[in-house]
Tab-separated table of C-alpha atoms in Angstrom:
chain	number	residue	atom	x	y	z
A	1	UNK	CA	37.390	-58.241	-10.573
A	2	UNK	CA	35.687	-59.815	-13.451
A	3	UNK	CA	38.541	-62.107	-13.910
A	4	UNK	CA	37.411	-63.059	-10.258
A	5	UNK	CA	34.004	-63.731	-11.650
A	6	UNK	CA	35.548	-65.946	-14.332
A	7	UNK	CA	37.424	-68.025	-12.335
A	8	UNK	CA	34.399	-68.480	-9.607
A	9	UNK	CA	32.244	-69.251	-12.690
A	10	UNK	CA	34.831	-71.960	-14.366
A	11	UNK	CA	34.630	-74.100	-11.101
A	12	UNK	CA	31.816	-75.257	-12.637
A	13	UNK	CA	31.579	-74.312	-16.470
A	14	UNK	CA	34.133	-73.764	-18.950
A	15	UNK	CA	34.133	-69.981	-20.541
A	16	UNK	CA	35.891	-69.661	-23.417
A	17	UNK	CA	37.223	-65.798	-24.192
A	18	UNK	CA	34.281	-64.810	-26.669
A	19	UNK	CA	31.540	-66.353	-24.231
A	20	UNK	CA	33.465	-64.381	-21.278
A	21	UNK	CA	33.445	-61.148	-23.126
A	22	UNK	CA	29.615	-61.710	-23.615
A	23	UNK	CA	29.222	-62.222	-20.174
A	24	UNK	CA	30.573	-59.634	-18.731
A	25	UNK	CA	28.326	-57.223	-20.647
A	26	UNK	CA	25.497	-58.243	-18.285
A	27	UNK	CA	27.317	-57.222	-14.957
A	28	UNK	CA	27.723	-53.758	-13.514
A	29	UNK	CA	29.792	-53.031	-11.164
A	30	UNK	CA	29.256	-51.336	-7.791
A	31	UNK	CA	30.706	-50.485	-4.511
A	32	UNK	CA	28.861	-49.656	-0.886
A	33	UNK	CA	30.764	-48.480	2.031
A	34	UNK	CA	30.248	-50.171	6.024
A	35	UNK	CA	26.481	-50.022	6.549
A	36	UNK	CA	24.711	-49.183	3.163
A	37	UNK	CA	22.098	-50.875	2.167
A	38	UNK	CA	21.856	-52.383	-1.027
A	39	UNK	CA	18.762	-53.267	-1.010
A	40	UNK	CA	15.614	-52.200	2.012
A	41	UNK	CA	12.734	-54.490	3.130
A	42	UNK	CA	9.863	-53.262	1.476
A	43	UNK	CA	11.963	-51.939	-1.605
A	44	UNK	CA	12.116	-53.984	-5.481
A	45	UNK	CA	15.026	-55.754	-5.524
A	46	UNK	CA	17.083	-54.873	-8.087
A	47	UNK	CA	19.911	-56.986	-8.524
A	48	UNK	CA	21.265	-60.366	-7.531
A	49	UNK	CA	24.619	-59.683	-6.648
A	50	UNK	CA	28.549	-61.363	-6.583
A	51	UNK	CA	31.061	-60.365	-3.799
A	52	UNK	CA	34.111	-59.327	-5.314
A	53	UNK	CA	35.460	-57.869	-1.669
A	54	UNK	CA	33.664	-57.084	1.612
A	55	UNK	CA	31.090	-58.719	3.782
A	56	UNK	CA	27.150	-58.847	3.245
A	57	UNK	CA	24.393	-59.559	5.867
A	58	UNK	CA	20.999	-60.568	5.012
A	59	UNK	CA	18.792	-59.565	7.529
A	60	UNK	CA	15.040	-60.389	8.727
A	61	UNK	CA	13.422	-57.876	10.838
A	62	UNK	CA	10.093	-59.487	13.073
A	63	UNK	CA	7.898	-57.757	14.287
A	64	UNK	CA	9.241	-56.852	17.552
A	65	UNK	CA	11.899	-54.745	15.700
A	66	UNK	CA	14.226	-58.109	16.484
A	67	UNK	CA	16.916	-58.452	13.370
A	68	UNK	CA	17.717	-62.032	12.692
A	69	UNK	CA	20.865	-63.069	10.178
A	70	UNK	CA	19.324	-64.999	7.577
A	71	UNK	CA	23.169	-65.112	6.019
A	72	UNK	CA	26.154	-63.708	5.477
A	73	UNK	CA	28.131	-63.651	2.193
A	74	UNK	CA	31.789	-63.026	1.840
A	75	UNK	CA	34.054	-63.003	-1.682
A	76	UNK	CA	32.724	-65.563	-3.899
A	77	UNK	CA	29.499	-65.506	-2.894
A	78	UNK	CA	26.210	-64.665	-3.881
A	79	UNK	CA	23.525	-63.271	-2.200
A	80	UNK	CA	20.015	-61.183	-2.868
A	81	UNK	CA	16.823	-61.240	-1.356
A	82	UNK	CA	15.983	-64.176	-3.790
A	83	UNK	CA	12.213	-64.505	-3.298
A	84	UNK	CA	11.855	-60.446	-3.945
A	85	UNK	CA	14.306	-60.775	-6.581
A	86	UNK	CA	12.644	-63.887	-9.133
A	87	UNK	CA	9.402	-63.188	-7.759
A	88	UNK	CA	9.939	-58.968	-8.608
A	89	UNK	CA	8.355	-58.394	-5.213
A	90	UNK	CA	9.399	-56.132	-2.427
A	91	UNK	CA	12.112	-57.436	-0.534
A	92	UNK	CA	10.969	-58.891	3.135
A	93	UNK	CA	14.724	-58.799	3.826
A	94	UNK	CA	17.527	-56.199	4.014
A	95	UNK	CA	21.110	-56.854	2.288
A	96	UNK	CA	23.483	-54.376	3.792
A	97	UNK	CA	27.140	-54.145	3.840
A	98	UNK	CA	29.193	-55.157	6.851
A	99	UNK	CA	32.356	-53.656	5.377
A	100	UNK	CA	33.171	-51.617	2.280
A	101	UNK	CA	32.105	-53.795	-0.255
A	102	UNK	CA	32.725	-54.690	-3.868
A	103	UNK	CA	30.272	-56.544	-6.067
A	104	UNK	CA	29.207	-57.260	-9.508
A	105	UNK	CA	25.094	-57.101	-9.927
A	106	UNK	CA	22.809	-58.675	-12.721
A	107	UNK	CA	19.519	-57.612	-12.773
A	108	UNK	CA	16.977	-60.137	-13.281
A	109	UNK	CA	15.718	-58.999	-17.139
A	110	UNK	CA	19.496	-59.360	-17.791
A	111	UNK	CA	20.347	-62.809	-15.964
A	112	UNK	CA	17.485	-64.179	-18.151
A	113	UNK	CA	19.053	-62.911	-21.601
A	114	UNK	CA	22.670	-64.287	-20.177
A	115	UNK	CA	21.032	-67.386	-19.461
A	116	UNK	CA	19.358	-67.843	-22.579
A	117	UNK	CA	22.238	-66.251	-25.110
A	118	UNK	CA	24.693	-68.614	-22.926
A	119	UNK	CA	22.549	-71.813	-21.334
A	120	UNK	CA	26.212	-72.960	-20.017
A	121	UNK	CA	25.554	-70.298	-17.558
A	122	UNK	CA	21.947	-71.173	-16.343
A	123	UNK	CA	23.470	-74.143	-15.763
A	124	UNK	CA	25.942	-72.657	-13.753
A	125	UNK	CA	23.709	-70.773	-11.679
A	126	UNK	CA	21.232	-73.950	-11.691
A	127	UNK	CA	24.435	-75.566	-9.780
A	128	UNK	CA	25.063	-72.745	-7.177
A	129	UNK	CA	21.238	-72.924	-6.608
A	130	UNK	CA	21.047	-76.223	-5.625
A	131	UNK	CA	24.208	-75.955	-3.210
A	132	UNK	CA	22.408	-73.097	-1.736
A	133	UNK	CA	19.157	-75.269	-1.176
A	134	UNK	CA	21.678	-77.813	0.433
A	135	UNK	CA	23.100	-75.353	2.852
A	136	UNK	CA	20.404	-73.710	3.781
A	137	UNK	CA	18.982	-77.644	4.297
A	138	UNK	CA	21.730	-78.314	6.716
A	139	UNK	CA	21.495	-75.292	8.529
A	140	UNK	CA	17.754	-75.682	9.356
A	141	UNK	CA	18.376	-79.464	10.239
A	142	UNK	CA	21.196	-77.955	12.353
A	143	UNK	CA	19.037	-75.262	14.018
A	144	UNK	CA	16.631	-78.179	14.637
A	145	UNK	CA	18.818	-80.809	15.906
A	146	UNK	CA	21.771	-79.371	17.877
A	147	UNK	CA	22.722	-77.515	20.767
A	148	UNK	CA	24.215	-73.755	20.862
A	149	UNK	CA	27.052	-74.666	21.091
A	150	UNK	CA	27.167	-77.483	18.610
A	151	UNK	CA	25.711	-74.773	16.259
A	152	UNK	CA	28.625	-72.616	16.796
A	153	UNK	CA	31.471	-75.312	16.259
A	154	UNK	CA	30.134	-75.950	13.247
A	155	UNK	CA	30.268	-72.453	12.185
A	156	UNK	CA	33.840	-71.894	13.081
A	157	UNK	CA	34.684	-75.081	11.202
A	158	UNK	CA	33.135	-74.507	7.901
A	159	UNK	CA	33.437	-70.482	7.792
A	160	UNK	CA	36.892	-70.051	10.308
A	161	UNK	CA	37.347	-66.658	8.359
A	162	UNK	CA	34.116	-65.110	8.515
A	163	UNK	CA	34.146	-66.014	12.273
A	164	UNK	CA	37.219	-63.288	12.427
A	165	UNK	CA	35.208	-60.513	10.168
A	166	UNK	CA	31.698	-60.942	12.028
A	167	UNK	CA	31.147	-58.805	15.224
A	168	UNK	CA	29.914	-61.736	18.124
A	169	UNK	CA	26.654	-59.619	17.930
A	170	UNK	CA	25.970	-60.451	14.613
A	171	UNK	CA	27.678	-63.790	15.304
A	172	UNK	CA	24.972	-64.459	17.663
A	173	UNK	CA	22.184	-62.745	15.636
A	174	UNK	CA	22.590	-65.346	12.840
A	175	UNK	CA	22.729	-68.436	15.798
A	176	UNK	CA	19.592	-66.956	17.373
A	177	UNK	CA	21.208	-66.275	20.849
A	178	UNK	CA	21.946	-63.214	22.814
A	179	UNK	CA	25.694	-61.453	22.686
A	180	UNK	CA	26.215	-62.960	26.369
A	181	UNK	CA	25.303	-66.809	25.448
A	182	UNK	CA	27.779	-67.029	22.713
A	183	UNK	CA	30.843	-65.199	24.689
A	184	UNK	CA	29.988	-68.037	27.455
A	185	UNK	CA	30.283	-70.216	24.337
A	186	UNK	CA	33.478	-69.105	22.879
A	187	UNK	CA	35.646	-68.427	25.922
């Protein structure tokens, strides 16, 4: 599993063994079984965390009680309730685990002393940041500017797997339609 970490990491930066063994000081290592939260709205947010295996939701509950999919995040990915987590706030979102699920965490006093005994790595995560502003970018302009179904092609074409792991519920929960629209939309 860390060697998973290493190799997602050296997409962008080189590690060399020493600066590896360094980093991997800073991760713990956890596992949460089909529905356990790993972190609760109005809970501190502990950890940012790095998929090693399983599926994550991020969710946004309104007011109504209505849960909307702010994301998913599958192996390779990362995902925390980021606000709550740089901010050390209570989370305003829920991160639960739509399978059993593997991950590496870093808490935030510990991502700073990574980042600062190894800046190679704040660079890395400076990278992932900015593709995460960009998706989240498109997805708004998306939400803005296309149709249902447009939405949902697009889906299936960037994240073909993920559209086999998610129940259409949740499918539709992140698209912001009912269960019924999208099985009109994918028949």
């Amino acid at each position: 599993m860390l060697d998973q970490l290493r190799a997602h990491i050296e997409k962008i930066v080189p590690l060399d063994d020493q600066e590896f063994e360094l980093m991997t000081a800073f991760f713990t290592y956890k596992k949460f079984k089909k529905h356990q939260f790993l972190t609760q709205e109005g809970e501190p947010v502990t950890y940012n965390y790095f998929v090693v295996k399983g599926l994550l939701k991020l969710v946004y509950t309104d007011d109504t009680g209505k849960e909307h999919i702010v994301a998913f995040a599958m192996e390779d990915w990362w995902e925390t309730d980021f606000p709550a987590f740089y901010q050390q706030t209570k989370a305003t979102m829920s991160l639960l685990a739509v399978e059993d699920t593997e991950v590496l965490c870093i808490s935030l006093q510990d991502y700073k002393k990574l980042c600062a005994a190894l800046p190679k790595i704040e660079h890395f995560f400076l990278e992932k940041a900015y593709m995460g502003f960009i998706a989240a970018q498109q997805r708004i302009i998306s939400t803005m500017t296309t149709g249902i179904k447009e939405r949902y092609e697009q889906l299936l074409q960037k994240y073909p797997s993920l559209i086999q792991r998610v129940p259409k519920t949740l499918l539709a929960a992140y698209l912001g339609v009912s269960r019924e629209t999208l099985s009109r939309l994918s028949l």
